[in-house]
Structures are given as structure tokens and as C-alpha cells.
Coordinates of C-alpha atoms in Angstrom, one line a residue:
Chain A
M861 CA 53.5 86.9 6.4
K862 CA 55.8 89.2 4.4
V863 CA 55.3 89.5 0.7
L864 CA 57.9 90.9 -1.6
V865 CA 56.8 92.3 -5.0
A866 CA 59.3 93.1 -7.8
V867 CA 58.2 95.8 -10.3
K868 CA 59.9 97.0 -13.5
R869 CA 59.7 100.4 -15.2
V870 CA 59.1 99.8 -19.0
I871 CA 57.7 101.7 -22.0
D872 CA 53.9 102.3 -21.5
Y873 CA 52.0 99.5 -23.3
N874 CA 50.0 101.9 -25.4
V875 CA 53.1 103.6 -26.9
K876 CA 54.0 102.7 -30.4
V877 CA 57.5 101.3 -30.4
R878 CA 60.1 102.8 -32.8
V879 CA 63.4 101.3 -33.6
K880 CA 66.3 103.8 -33.7
P881 CA 67.6 104.7 -37.2
D882 CA 71.1 103.4 -36.2
N883 CA 69.6 100.0 -35.2
T884 CA 71.2 100.1 -31.7
G885 CA 67.9 99.8 -29.9
V886 CA 64.4 101.2 -29.4
D887 CA 63.9 104.9 -29.1
L888 CA 63.0 105.6 -25.4
A889 CA 63.7 109.4 -25.5
N890 CA 60.7 111.4 -24.3
V891 CA 58.5 108.2 -24.4
K892 CA 55.9 107.6 -21.7
M893 CA 57.1 105.0 -19.2
A894 CA 55.0 103.0 -16.8
M895 CA 54.9 100.0 -14.5
N896 CA 55.0 96.8 -16.5
P897 CA 51.4 95.5 -16.7
F898 CA 52.2 92.1 -15.3
C899 CA 53.9 93.8 -12.3
E900 CA 50.7 95.8 -11.7
I901 CA 48.9 92.5 -11.4
A902 CA 51.6 91.3 -9.0
V903 CA 51.1 94.4 -6.8
E904 CA 47.4 94.0 -6.8
E905 CA 47.6 90.3 -5.8
A906 CA 49.8 91.3 -2.8
V907 CA 47.4 94.0 -1.8
R908 CA 44.5 91.6 -2.0
L909 CA 46.4 89.1 0.2
K910 CA 46.9 91.9 2.7
E911 CA 43.2 92.8 2.6
K912 CA 42.4 89.1 3.3
G913 CA 44.7 89.2 6.3
V914 CA 47.1 86.7 4.7
A915 CA 49.9 89.2 4.1
S916 CA 51.1 91.4 7.0
E917 CA 53.6 93.5 5.1
I918 CA 54.2 94.2 1.4
V919 CA 57.7 95.3 0.4
V920 CA 58.1 96.5 -3.2
V921 CA 61.5 96.4 -5.0
S922 CA 62.5 97.8 -8.3
I923 CA 65.9 97.7 -10.1
G924 CA 66.8 100.5 -12.5
P925 CA 67.6 104.2 -12.9
K926 CA 66.5 106.9 -10.5
A927 CA 63.2 107.3 -12.3
S928 CA 62.2 103.8 -11.3
Q929 CA 61.2 105.4 -8.0
E930 CA 58.0 106.6 -9.8
Q931 CA 57.0 102.9 -10.2
I932 CA 57.8 102.1 -6.6
R933 CA 55.7 105.1 -5.5
T934 CA 52.9 103.9 -7.6
A935 CA 53.1 100.5 -5.9
L936 CA 53.1 102.2 -2.5
A937 CA 50.0 104.2 -3.5
L938 CA 48.3 101.0 -4.4
G939 CA 48.9 99.5 -1.0
A940 CA 52.5 98.4 -0.6
D941 CA 54.1 99.3 2.8
R942 CA 57.7 100.2 1.9
G943 CA 60.0 100.3 -1.0
I944 CA 63.5 99.2 -2.0
H945 CA 65.2 100.8 -4.9
V946 CA 68.3 99.1 -6.3
E947 CA 69.6 101.9 -8.4
T948 CA 71.7 101.6 -11.5
D949 CA 71.9 103.2 -14.9
E950 CA 73.4 100.1 -16.4
E951 CA 71.5 97.5 -18.4
V952 CA 70.4 94.7 -16.0
Q953 CA 69.6 91.4 -17.7
S954 CA 67.4 88.7 -16.3
L955 CA 70.1 86.6 -14.6
E956 CA 71.6 89.6 -12.9
A957 CA 68.2 90.9 -11.9
A958 CA 67.5 87.5 -10.3
K959 CA 70.8 87.7 -8.4
L960 CA 69.9 91.2 -7.1
L961 CA 66.5 90.0 -6.1
K962 CA 68.0 86.9 -4.4
A963 CA 70.2 89.3 -2.3
V964 CA 67.1 91.3 -1.3
V965 CA 65.2 88.0 -0.5
E966 CA 68.1 87.0 1.8
K967 CA 67.8 90.4 3.7
E968 CA 64.0 90.5 3.8
E969 CA 63.1 86.8 4.1
P970 CA 59.7 87.1 2.6
K971 CA 57.4 84.0 2.5
L972 CA 56.1 84.9 -0.9
V973 CA 57.7 86.7 -3.8
I974 CA 55.3 87.9 -6.6
L975 CA 56.6 89.0 -10.0
G976 CA 55.1 89.6 -13.4
K977 CA 55.6 86.6 -15.7
Q978 CA 57.4 88.8 -18.3
S979 CA 58.2 92.4 -19.0
I980 CA 56.7 93.8 -22.2
D981 CA 60.0 95.3 -23.3
S982 CA 62.5 92.4 -23.4
D983 CA 59.7 89.7 -23.4
N984 CA 62.1 87.3 -21.7
N985 CA 59.9 85.5 -19.2
Q986 CA 62.9 84.5 -17.0
T987 CA 63.5 86.5 -13.9
G988 CA 61.0 84.9 -11.5
Q989 CA 62.1 81.3 -12.4
M990 CA 65.8 82.3 -12.1
L991 CA 65.2 83.9 -8.7
A992 CA 63.4 80.7 -7.5
A993 CA 66.2 78.5 -8.7
L994 CA 69.0 80.6 -7.2
S995 CA 67.1 80.9 -3.9
G996 CA 66.1 77.2 -3.8
M997 CA 62.4 78.1 -3.9
A998 CA 59.4 76.5 -5.5
Q999 CA 57.7 78.4 -8.3
G1000 CA 54.2 78.9 -9.6
T1001 CA 54.5 80.5 -13.0
F1002 CA 51.8 82.1 -15.2
A1003 CA 49.4 82.2 -12.2
S1004 CA 45.6 82.7 -12.6
E1005 CA 44.8 81.9 -9.0
V1006 CA 46.8 82.0 -5.8
V1007 CA 45.5 80.5 -2.5
V1008 CA 47.7 80.5 0.6
E1009 CA 46.9 77.7 3.1
G1010 CA 49.2 77.4 6.1
D1011 CA 52.8 76.8 4.9
K1012 CA 51.7 76.0 1.4
V1013 CA 50.4 78.0 -1.6
N1014 CA 48.2 76.5 -4.3
V1015 CA 48.8 78.2 -7.6
T1016 CA 46.6 77.6 -10.7
R1017 CA 48.7 78.1 -13.8
E1018 CA 47.7 79.0 -17.3
V1019 CA 49.5 76.3 -19.4
D1020 CA 49.3 75.5 -23.1
G1021 CA 46.7 72.8 -22.7
G1022 CA 44.5 74.6 -20.2
L1023 CA 44.9 75.1 -16.4
M1024 CA 47.2 73.2 -14.0
T1025 CA 47.2 73.6 -10.2
V1026 CA 50.4 72.9 -8.1
S1027 CA 51.0 73.1 -4.4
L1028 CA 54.2 74.9 -3.4
T1029 CA 56.0 74.8 -0.1
L1030 CA 56.6 78.4 1.2
P1031 CA 58.7 80.4 0.8
A1032 CA 57.8 80.4 -3.0
V1033 CA 57.9 82.5 -6.1
V1034 CA 54.7 83.3 -8.0
T1035 CA 54.7 84.9 -11.5
T1036 CA 51.5 86.5 -12.6
D1037 CA 49.5 86.0 -15.8
L1038 CA 46.8 88.3 -17.3
R1039 CA 43.8 86.9 -15.6
L1040 CA 45.0 86.7 -12.0
N1041 CA 43.2 89.9 -11.1
E1042 CA 42.2 93.3 -12.4
P1043 CA 44.5 95.9 -10.9
R1044 CA 42.8 98.9 -9.2
Y1045 CA 43.7 102.6 -9.7
A1046 CA 45.5 104.5 -7.0
S1047 CA 43.3 107.2 -5.3
L1048 CA 44.6 110.7 -4.8
P1049 CA 44.8 110.5 -1.0
N1050 CA 46.7 107.2 -1.3
I1051 CA 49.1 108.8 -3.8
M1052 CA 49.7 111.6 -1.3
K1053 CA 50.2 109.1 1.5
A1054 CA 52.6 107.0 -0.6
K1055 CA 55.0 110.0 -0.7
K1056 CA 55.6 109.5 3.0
K1057 CA 56.2 105.8 3.0
P1058 CA 59.8 104.6 3.5
L1059 CA 61.9 103.9 0.5
D1060 CA 65.4 102.5 0.9
N1061 CA 68.0 103.1 -1.8
M1062 CA 71.0 100.8 -2.5
S1063 CA 73.3 99.9 -5.3
P1064 CA 74.1 96.5 -6.9
A1065 CA 77.5 96.8 -5.3
D1066 CA 75.9 97.2 -1.9
L1067 CA 74.2 93.8 -2.5
G1068 CA 77.5 92.3 -3.7
V1069 CA 76.2 91.5 -7.2
D1070 CA 78.2 91.8 -10.4
I1071 CA 75.6 92.9 -13.1
A1072 CA 77.9 92.7 -16.1
P1073 CA 75.7 91.5 -19.0
R1074 CA 76.2 88.1 -20.6
L1075 CA 74.3 88.8 -23.7
S1076 CA 75.2 91.6 -26.1
T1077 CA 72.7 93.1 -28.5
L1078 CA 74.4 93.4 -31.9
K1079 CA 71.5 95.2 -33.6
V1080 CA 67.8 95.9 -33.3
E1081 CA 65.7 96.2 -36.4
A1082 CA 62.1 96.9 -37.3
P1083 CA 60.2 93.7 -38.3
A1084 CA 59.5 93.1 -41.9
S1085 CA 56.2 94.9 -42.4
R1086 CA 53.2 93.3 -44.0
Q1087 CA 51.6 95.1 -46.7
A1088 CA 47.8 95.7 -46.4
G1089 CA 46.2 93.6 -49.0
V1090 CA 42.9 94.0 -50.8
K1091 CA 39.3 94.5 -49.6
V1092 CA 36.9 91.9 -51.0
A1093 CA 33.3 92.8 -51.7
D1094 CA 31.6 89.7 -50.3
V1095 CA 32.1 86.2 -48.9
A1096 CA 32.0 84.6 -52.4
E1097 CA 34.8 86.7 -53.6
L1098 CA 36.8 85.9 -50.4
V1099 CA 36.4 82.2 -50.9
D1100 CA 37.3 82.5 -54.6
K1101 CA 40.5 84.4 -53.8
L1102 CA 41.5 81.9 -51.0
K1103 CA 41.0 79.0 -53.4
N1104 CA 42.3 80.3 -56.7
E1105 CA 44.7 83.2 -55.9
A1106 CA 46.2 82.4 -52.5
K1107 CA 45.6 78.6 -52.9
V1108 CA 45.4 78.0 -49.2
I1109 CA 42.1 76.1 -49.1
Chain B
M549 CA 79.6 71.1 -30.5
S550 CA 76.9 69.1 -28.9
I551 CA 73.3 70.1 -28.5
L552 CA 70.8 68.8 -26.0
V553 CA 67.1 69.2 -27.0
I554 CA 64.5 68.7 -24.3
A555 CA 61.5 66.9 -25.8
E556 CA 58.0 68.4 -25.6
H557 CA 55.5 65.7 -24.9
D558 CA 52.6 64.5 -22.7
N559 CA 54.1 61.1 -21.6
S560 CA 52.3 59.3 -24.4
S561 CA 53.2 61.2 -27.6
L562 CA 55.9 63.4 -28.9
K563 CA 54.7 66.9 -29.7
Q564 CA 55.6 68.3 -33.1
A565 CA 57.3 71.3 -31.4
T566 CA 60.2 68.9 -30.6
L567 CA 60.8 68.5 -34.3
N568 CA 60.8 72.3 -34.8
V569 CA 63.4 72.6 -32.0
V570 CA 65.6 69.8 -33.5
A571 CA 65.4 71.9 -36.7
A572 CA 66.8 74.9 -34.8
A573 CA 69.5 72.6 -33.3
K574 CA 70.4 71.5 -36.9
A575 CA 70.8 75.2 -37.8
I576 CA 73.3 75.6 -35.0
G577 CA 75.1 72.4 -36.1
G578 CA 76.7 69.6 -34.1
D579 CA 75.6 66.3 -32.6
I580 CA 72.0 66.4 -31.4
D581 CA 70.8 64.4 -28.4
V582 CA 67.2 64.5 -27.2
L583 CA 66.2 64.2 -23.5
V584 CA 62.8 62.8 -22.8
A585 CA 61.9 63.4 -19.2
G586 CA 58.6 62.1 -18.0
E587 CA 56.8 59.2 -16.4
S588 CA 56.0 56.0 -18.4
C589 CA 57.2 57.9 -21.5
G590 CA 58.8 55.0 -23.4
A591 CA 56.6 55.6 -26.5
V592 CA 57.8 59.2 -26.6
A593 CA 61.4 58.1 -26.5
E594 CA 60.8 55.6 -29.4
A595 CA 59.2 58.4 -31.4
A596 CA 62.1 60.8 -30.7
A597 CA 64.6 58.2 -31.8
K598 CA 63.0 58.1 -35.3
A599 CA 63.3 61.9 -35.8
E600 CA 65.6 63.1 -38.5
G601 CA 69.1 64.1 -37.3
V602 CA 68.9 62.8 -33.7
N603 CA 72.1 61.1 -32.5
K604 CA 71.0 59.7 -29.1
V605 CA 67.8 59.8 -27.0
L606 CA 68.3 60.0 -23.3
V607 CA 65.3 58.9 -21.2
A608 CA 64.7 60.0 -17.6
D609 CA 61.6 58.1 -16.6
N610 CA 60.4 58.8 -13.1
A611 CA 57.4 59.9 -11.2
A612 CA 59.3 63.1 -10.3
Y613 CA 59.0 64.2 -13.9
G614 CA 55.5 63.0 -14.6
H615 CA 53.9 66.5 -14.4
F616 CA 56.9 68.4 -15.8
L617 CA 57.3 70.4 -12.5
G618 CA 59.9 73.1 -13.2
E619 CA 61.8 72.6 -9.9
N620 CA 62.5 68.9 -10.8
L621 CA 63.1 69.4 -14.5
G622 CA 65.4 72.3 -13.8
E623 CA 67.7 70.2 -11.7
L624 CA 67.6 67.3 -14.1
V625 CA 68.4 69.3 -17.2
A626 CA 71.1 71.3 -15.5
E627 CA 72.8 68.1 -14.4
V628 CA 72.4 66.3 -17.8
G629 CA 73.0 69.4 -19.8
K630 CA 76.3 70.6 -18.3
G631 CA 78.3 68.6 -20.8
Y632 CA 76.7 70.2 -23.8
S633 CA 77.4 73.4 -25.6
H634 CA 73.7 74.2 -26.2
I635 CA 70.5 73.3 -24.4
L636 CA 67.3 73.9 -26.4
A637 CA 63.6 73.6 -25.6
A638 CA 60.4 74.9 -27.1
A639 CA 59.2 78.2 -25.9
S640 CA 56.0 76.4 -24.6
T641 CA 54.6 77.0 -21.1
T642 CA 56.7 74.0 -20.0
G643 CA 59.9 75.2 -21.6
K644 CA 59.4 78.7 -20.3
D645 CA 58.8 77.3 -16.8
F646 CA 61.9 75.1 -16.3
M647 CA 64.5 76.5 -18.7
P648 CA 65.3 79.7 -16.8
R649 CA 65.9 77.5 -13.8
V650 CA 68.4 75.5 -15.8
A651 CA 70.2 78.7 -16.9
A652 CA 70.3 80.0 -13.3
L653 CA 71.6 76.7 -11.9
L654 CA 74.4 76.8 -14.6
D655 CA 75.0 80.5 -14.0
V656 CA 74.4 81.4 -17.6
A657 CA 72.0 83.7 -19.4
Q658 CA 69.0 82.4 -21.3
V659 CA 68.1 83.5 -24.9
S660 CA 64.3 83.3 -25.1
D661 CA 62.1 82.6 -28.0
I662 CA 64.6 82.6 -30.8
M663 CA 63.2 82.8 -34.4
R664 CA 66.5 82.5 -36.3
V665 CA 70.0 81.2 -35.8
E666 CA 72.8 83.4 -37.1
S667 CA 75.7 81.3 -35.8
D668 CA 76.5 79.1 -32.9
D669 CA 76.4 82.0 -30.5
T670 CA 74.2 84.6 -32.2
F671 CA 70.5 84.4 -32.4
V672 CA 67.6 86.5 -33.5
R673 CA 64.6 87.1 -31.3
P674 CA 61.5 89.4 -31.0
I675 CA 61.3 92.1 -28.3
Y676 CA 58.6 94.6 -27.6
A677 CA 55.8 92.3 -28.7
G678 CA 57.6 91.7 -32.0
N679 CA 57.7 95.4 -32.8
A680 CA 61.5 95.1 -32.8
I681 CA 63.7 92.2 -33.7
A682 CA 67.0 91.9 -31.8
T683 CA 70.2 90.0 -32.8
V684 CA 71.9 88.9 -29.6
K685 CA 75.2 87.2 -29.0
S686 CA 75.9 85.0 -26.0
S687 CA 79.3 85.0 -24.3
D688 CA 78.4 82.0 -22.0
S689 CA 80.0 78.6 -22.3
I690 CA 76.7 76.9 -22.4
K691 CA 73.9 78.5 -24.4
V692 CA 70.4 77.9 -22.8
I693 CA 67.8 78.7 -25.5
T694 CA 64.1 78.5 -25.9
V695 CA 62.9 78.2 -29.5
R696 CA 59.8 79.7 -31.2
P697 CA 58.5 76.5 -32.8
T698 CA 56.6 78.2 -35.6
A699 CA 59.8 79.9 -36.8
F700 CA 61.6 76.6 -37.8
D701 CA 60.3 74.0 -40.3
P702 CA 60.1 70.7 -38.5
V703 CA 62.6 67.9 -39.3
A704 CA 61.1 64.7 -40.6
A705 CA 59.4 62.6 -37.8
E706 CA 60.5 59.3 -39.5
G707 CA 63.7 58.0 -40.9
G708 CA 66.1 58.5 -38.0
S709 CA 67.5 55.6 -35.9
A710 CA 69.0 57.1 -32.7
T711 CA 70.1 55.0 -29.9
V712 CA 68.0 55.1 -26.7
E713 CA 69.7 55.3 -23.3
Q714 CA 68.0 55.2 -20.0
L715 CA 69.2 57.6 -17.3
D716 CA 68.9 56.8 -13.6
V717 CA 69.2 60.4 -12.5
V718 CA 66.4 61.2 -10.1
K719 CA 66.0 64.8 -9.1
D720 CA 63.1 65.5 -6.8
A721 CA 63.5 69.0 -5.3
G722 CA 60.6 68.3 -2.9
L723 CA 59.4 71.8 -3.3
S724 CA 56.2 71.4 -5.2
T725 CA 53.5 68.8 -5.9
F726 CA 51.0 68.4 -8.7
V727 CA 47.4 68.9 -7.5
S728 CA 45.1 68.8 -10.6
E729 CA 44.7 70.0 -14.2
E730 CA 41.9 70.9 -16.5
L731 CA 43.0 70.3 -20.0
A732 CA 40.9 71.4 -22.9
K733 CA 39.7 68.4 -24.9
S734 CA 39.4 68.9 -28.6
D735 CA 39.4 66.9 -31.7
R736 CA 40.7 69.9 -33.7
P737 CA 44.3 70.3 -34.5
D738 CA 46.7 71.9 -32.0
L739 CA 46.6 75.7 -32.2
G740 CA 50.3 76.1 -32.2
S741 CA 50.9 73.8 -35.3
A742 CA 47.6 73.9 -37.2
G743 CA 47.8 74.8 -40.9
I744 CA 44.6 76.9 -40.7
V745 CA 43.5 79.0 -37.6
V746 CA 40.1 80.7 -37.2
S747 CA 40.1 83.2 -34.4
G748 CA 37.4 85.2 -32.8
G749 CA 37.6 88.5 -30.8
R750 CA 35.4 90.7 -28.7
G751 CA 33.1 91.1 -31.7
M752 CA 31.9 87.5 -31.1
Q753 CA 29.9 88.9 -28.2
N754 CA 29.7 85.6 -26.2
G755 CA 31.0 82.1 -26.0
D756 CA 28.0 80.5 -27.7
N757 CA 28.8 82.4 -30.9
F758 CA 32.1 80.7 -31.1
K759 CA 30.2 77.7 -32.3
M760 CA 29.9 79.5 -35.7
L761 CA 33.6 79.6 -35.9
E762 CA 34.0 76.0 -34.8
Q763 CA 31.7 74.9 -37.7
V764 CA 33.8 76.9 -40.2
A765 CA 37.0 75.5 -38.6
D766 CA 35.8 71.9 -38.8
L767 CA 35.0 72.3 -42.5
M768 CA 38.7 73.2 -43.1
G769 CA 40.4 71.1 -40.5
A770 CA 41.4 74.3 -38.7
A771 CA 42.1 75.1 -35.1
V772 CA 40.1 77.8 -33.2
G773 CA 41.9 80.7 -31.5
A774 CA 40.8 83.9 -29.8
S775 CA 42.1 87.4 -28.9
R776 CA 42.9 88.4 -25.4
A777 CA 39.7 90.4 -25.3
A778 CA 37.6 87.3 -25.9
V779 CA 39.4 85.4 -23.2
D780 CA 39.3 88.2 -20.7
A781 CA 35.6 88.5 -21.3
G782 CA 35.2 84.9 -20.5
F783 CA 33.9 83.8 -23.9
V784 CA 36.5 81.0 -24.2
P785 CA 39.3 79.5 -22.1
N786 CA 42.9 80.8 -21.8
D787 CA 44.5 78.0 -23.9
M788 CA 42.9 79.6 -27.0
Q789 CA 44.6 83.0 -26.6
V790 CA 46.8 84.1 -29.5
G791 CA 49.2 86.9 -28.9
Q792 CA 52.3 88.3 -27.3
T793 CA 51.6 86.5 -24.0
G794 CA 49.5 83.7 -25.4
K795 CA 50.2 81.3 -28.2
I796 CA 52.3 82.2 -31.2
V797 CA 50.9 80.9 -34.4
A798 CA 52.1 81.0 -38.0
P799 CA 49.6 79.0 -40.1
Q800 CA 49.1 79.0 -43.9
L801 CA 45.8 80.7 -43.3
Y802 CA 44.7 82.8 -40.4
I803 CA 41.1 84.1 -40.3
A804 CA 40.5 86.9 -37.8
V805 CA 36.8 87.4 -37.0
G806 CA 35.7 90.3 -35.0
I807 CA 39.2 91.1 -33.9
S808 CA 40.4 94.7 -34.0
G809 CA 44.1 93.9 -34.1
A810 CA 45.8 95.2 -31.1
I811 CA 49.6 95.0 -31.4
Q812 CA 49.7 92.4 -28.7
H813 CA 47.5 90.2 -30.9
L814 CA 49.4 90.9 -34.1
A815 CA 52.6 89.8 -32.2
G816 CA 51.1 86.3 -32.1
M817 CA 49.9 85.8 -35.7
S818 CA 51.6 88.3 -38.1
D819 CA 53.9 85.6 -39.4
S820 CA 50.9 83.7 -40.9
K821 CA 51.2 83.2 -44.6
V822 CA 47.8 84.5 -45.5
I823 CA 45.7 86.6 -43.2
V824 CA 42.0 87.2 -43.6
A825 CA 40.1 89.8 -41.5
I826 CA 36.4 90.0 -41.1
N827 CA 35.3 93.1 -39.2
K828 CA 32.5 95.6 -39.5
D829 CA 34.8 98.5 -38.5
E830 CA 36.6 99.6 -41.7
E831 CA 39.2 101.4 -39.6
A832 CA 40.2 98.3 -37.5
P833 CA 44.0 97.9 -37.5
I834 CA 43.7 94.3 -38.4
F835 CA 43.0 95.4 -42.0
Q836 CA 46.6 96.9 -42.2
V837 CA 48.1 93.4 -42.0
A838 CA 45.3 91.4 -43.7
D839 CA 45.9 90.0 -47.2
Y840 CA 42.1 89.9 -47.7
G841 CA 39.8 92.1 -45.8
L842 CA 36.0 91.9 -45.6
V843 CA 34.2 94.8 -44.1
A844 CA 31.0 93.1 -42.9
D845 CA 28.9 92.1 -39.9
L846 CA 30.4 88.8 -38.8
F847 CA 27.0 87.4 -37.9
E848 CA 26.1 87.6 -41.6
A849 CA 29.5 86.9 -43.0
V850 CA 30.4 83.8 -41.0
P851 CA 27.3 81.7 -41.9
Q852 CA 27.8 82.8 -45.5
L853 CA 31.4 81.7 -45.3
E854 CA 30.3 78.3 -44.0
E855 CA 27.9 77.9 -47.0
E856 CA 30.5 79.0 -49.6
L857 CA 33.2 76.7 -48.1
K858 CA 30.7 73.8 -48.4
K859 CA 30.5 74.4 -52.1
V860 CA 34.2 74.4 -52.8
L861 CA 35.6 71.9 -50.2

């Protein structure tokens, strides 16, 4: 079966985020960018499904500026077969991303779509669920285990109370949580091979989708910073301070 | 304006997060209705009707909603919610699962995880793991919003007298079925709403050592949490994770034991009133946010803490 994986180019998770002095956003100039960590887990899961003989082809799609091709090439080096780049320099919000992905799903007709549960920039946690709703598909969000059996997929989900397993009729959408797998690193020969794998380029207009945003960001500020407090000498002093100074116990 | 709040519950009791979300709805202003969707959830509806500020409780009681499957809840809430100006739910794993489906079915954007209401169309929410705070304005006719419960003080659980109305809308998308669940059983308070949280990190070294934290937590009536590192290492289950992608907590007192303080962890607990850090590494970033820091070996400090607490509690 064909598996579609969506990946997003975001600020590298190790980079310290700085708000621009004019409060219009976060400073991304000359900042290291990378594949969103949850998307890496999505790619890895697809590759493992292919290694098990469950997936026959892995198509990776990314929406974003020209540089997003780097993340598509990374996914190709990790084992995806071909790429689709929906190129735009405009801001694409979750609902519009879901509409673009729906159009790609209609063209490609994958049995399974795997996405990260959220991107670490906007922290929205929406696109996978929106895609599933727009395409009339079932969803297994926050997955920690994915088992395909015939025309169903069983997904174990990380929920607030523990774990919950659901059975979804294929085609379906899965969004990945942290413990689904541990992504591998691409080997140098595979990075070289990835450069020759096919990569289609298209625009939102080619897919017939209006990506005008519905939400406008009025300002972006740095959070109120906490001041480092005091060091206490021992446990007795700590308990004394909690009881008599902070009055929290 | 009219606001529909989707109740957070387990079919037998109303979760406190619902009261936090009603508080966010009050901050927006307008009539507030609460939708209780579940199976055999009459007691939940009764509890919701007593909450302060609720006008009407709508009950959708059907097997299709018993396990809160996103496909079915999404269709139900989109249908019931289309007459409202705002639809609100907690940013819990349930709310995060079905609310984006509601937004997509209504062809509107969703505003996730709001921590403040500026006006009926403008909201404040964290981005980049809380390292930036965005003020966003929605131009959609229906605002679909998930609410960070810890950012709003709950309304009173008693004193209201809303009417209760049964709905006979049954939406079964037929796409998914519930198989099983493994829910953590604990007599301790819920991590998301506990007044005191004691959390352990990689420094705990193994799951057995978390018993030390549990003993301290039980003395104080606290919940026990963990960092991602401790969950990834298999010391404790995922439902204990505090952080950007785990649970967001804001207790009166947060005690971080053997936690270095990665930004992803700080994103989940830095709104706590008082933070205590116990770590043997003096340079650990957790000390930069801690009100009280103790540089010590946790295997000596935690048993001492238990003894000292016994003296004063």
C-alpha cells in the first residue's frame, strides 16, 4: 500500500528562540532550520512499514518555501521513494495546509497518511485531524504504536489517562507522538542516492486551494521571565522557606 | 454572543478542566451552554448544570460517544455548534483530538491552547514551546478554541441551576472503533489540576526510585510527574510527562527532582507559583527558573525531605 508522509521545515529544536524587537514574530534570519521532530518520527514509521513489507511506496510531501526541499531530500535519504513540494513563500496556516494535503491525497490516493502530531514552531496540533475530517478519513492521533492488519490499522494513542487503542478503517490518518519510534540517521550513500529520487514541484494554485490565512498575528512577545531565586544550604532550610516564606506547604 | 463549551469527563464525573474552560467562556462574555457528549453520562450533565454561569446543558448520550472518538465527536460538535459564535474545549488529549475536526467541518481556523482572552475575537497563546507568546485575531464567524485549563481559575462547581436538555443527534461516522485502554490508576490528585506536583527526571535512574517521590508526594497530597527523559527511558508511563508535548501544569508548588530543565520541560511547568529544584549539577538550567534551589544528591536529599516534611506537616 502507498503511504503519504507530510513533513514541515521548522526552526531546529536546539536553537534558542528569540522574539524580534519589533514584536512582529520570531527571528528566523540565519537560524538553523530542520525537519520538525515529530515529522522525523512519521518518516521513520513509514520506512519501517516498508521494511516490514506493509508499505509498497512512500511519498513525502512538504508545504513551504524553496528551502523546504532540504527536508524532502532528508526524508528521501531516510527511505522515502519520491517527493512532492507544494511551494509557497506565504504563511500557510493549519486549515489551509490540511486543504493542500487533501488535494494531494486525492491525487495520490494513499492508504495511510502519517504526520507529526504538532510542529514545534506554531504548536497547533491541528493539521492531521483537519486533513482527516476534510477527507472523511479516520484518525489515530498521538500514536505510540501502529499495526496494519488487512484493511484496518490499530493505533495505540498516548492520552491524558494512559494509553488507548483504536481500530481505524483504511484509508486513515495517523499523527505521531514521541515514543512511536526512534528515528534513524541517513547514511552518506543514501543521502547521495536521495538526490536522484524524483521530486515534483507544484503551487497551491495548481492544487486549487486558497491559502489566505484566517488568523492574523497582532504581536509576538517574549514570555514574562522568571527570576532565578535563592540557593538553600540544606533540606531543613528548604522546608523552612516553603513553610514560612513561600507558605505553600 | 453564545458560547458552546464541550464538557471534559469520563462518563461518570465532570473533570475540573470543564470549569476552567467555562471561566474562559465567561471572559469572552455571552450565554454559555455546555455540551455533555458521552454514554450513560447523566451524572456528568447534572454536575455541569450546577456549575457557575452555565445557561443550559445539552446532553448527547449515545454509545457512539462513549469513548470520545474524534470522528464521531467532530461531527456532533460541528452540527450542534454551528449556531454558536464560539466553541470551546479543554486542550486535553480529547479536545486536541476532535476540535480540529470541528473546525475543518465548519471551514474555520482553530485557535489552540489559549492562555488569555483579549476580546471576543482576540486571544493570547504560546508558540515555540512557550518561548514566545502570540496575540492572534480570528476573522472567522465561528471561533473554535481549545483552552489551556491551568491558565484560567475555575468557576464554582456549585450554585448554578442550568436547564438540562437531551439531544437526539446521533453521529456515528463508522470510521473507527474502540479496542482497549490502559488507564493509570492512582489515588493521587490529577496531575493537570493538583496544587502540588513532585516530578522526577533522568536523575532518578530507574522506575523503582520514583517510589521515593511518591512517598514525599503522599505526605503533601501532591501529584507525581516526570520529564520526557524519564518517560523515554521507561522509568514511568507517558501520562506522567510534563512539558511542551505532555501535560501543562501550574501548581502552587512544583518540585523538580533530578530534572535538568530542558526548554521543552520548562514549557510545561514554568507558570507554577513556586518552583523548587533539587539537582546535583549546579549548572543545570532548572536553577534559572527555580525559586529555591538545592544543589545536592537527590538520593540523600529526597529521604531527608520526607523526614523534614513529617516534622512540619
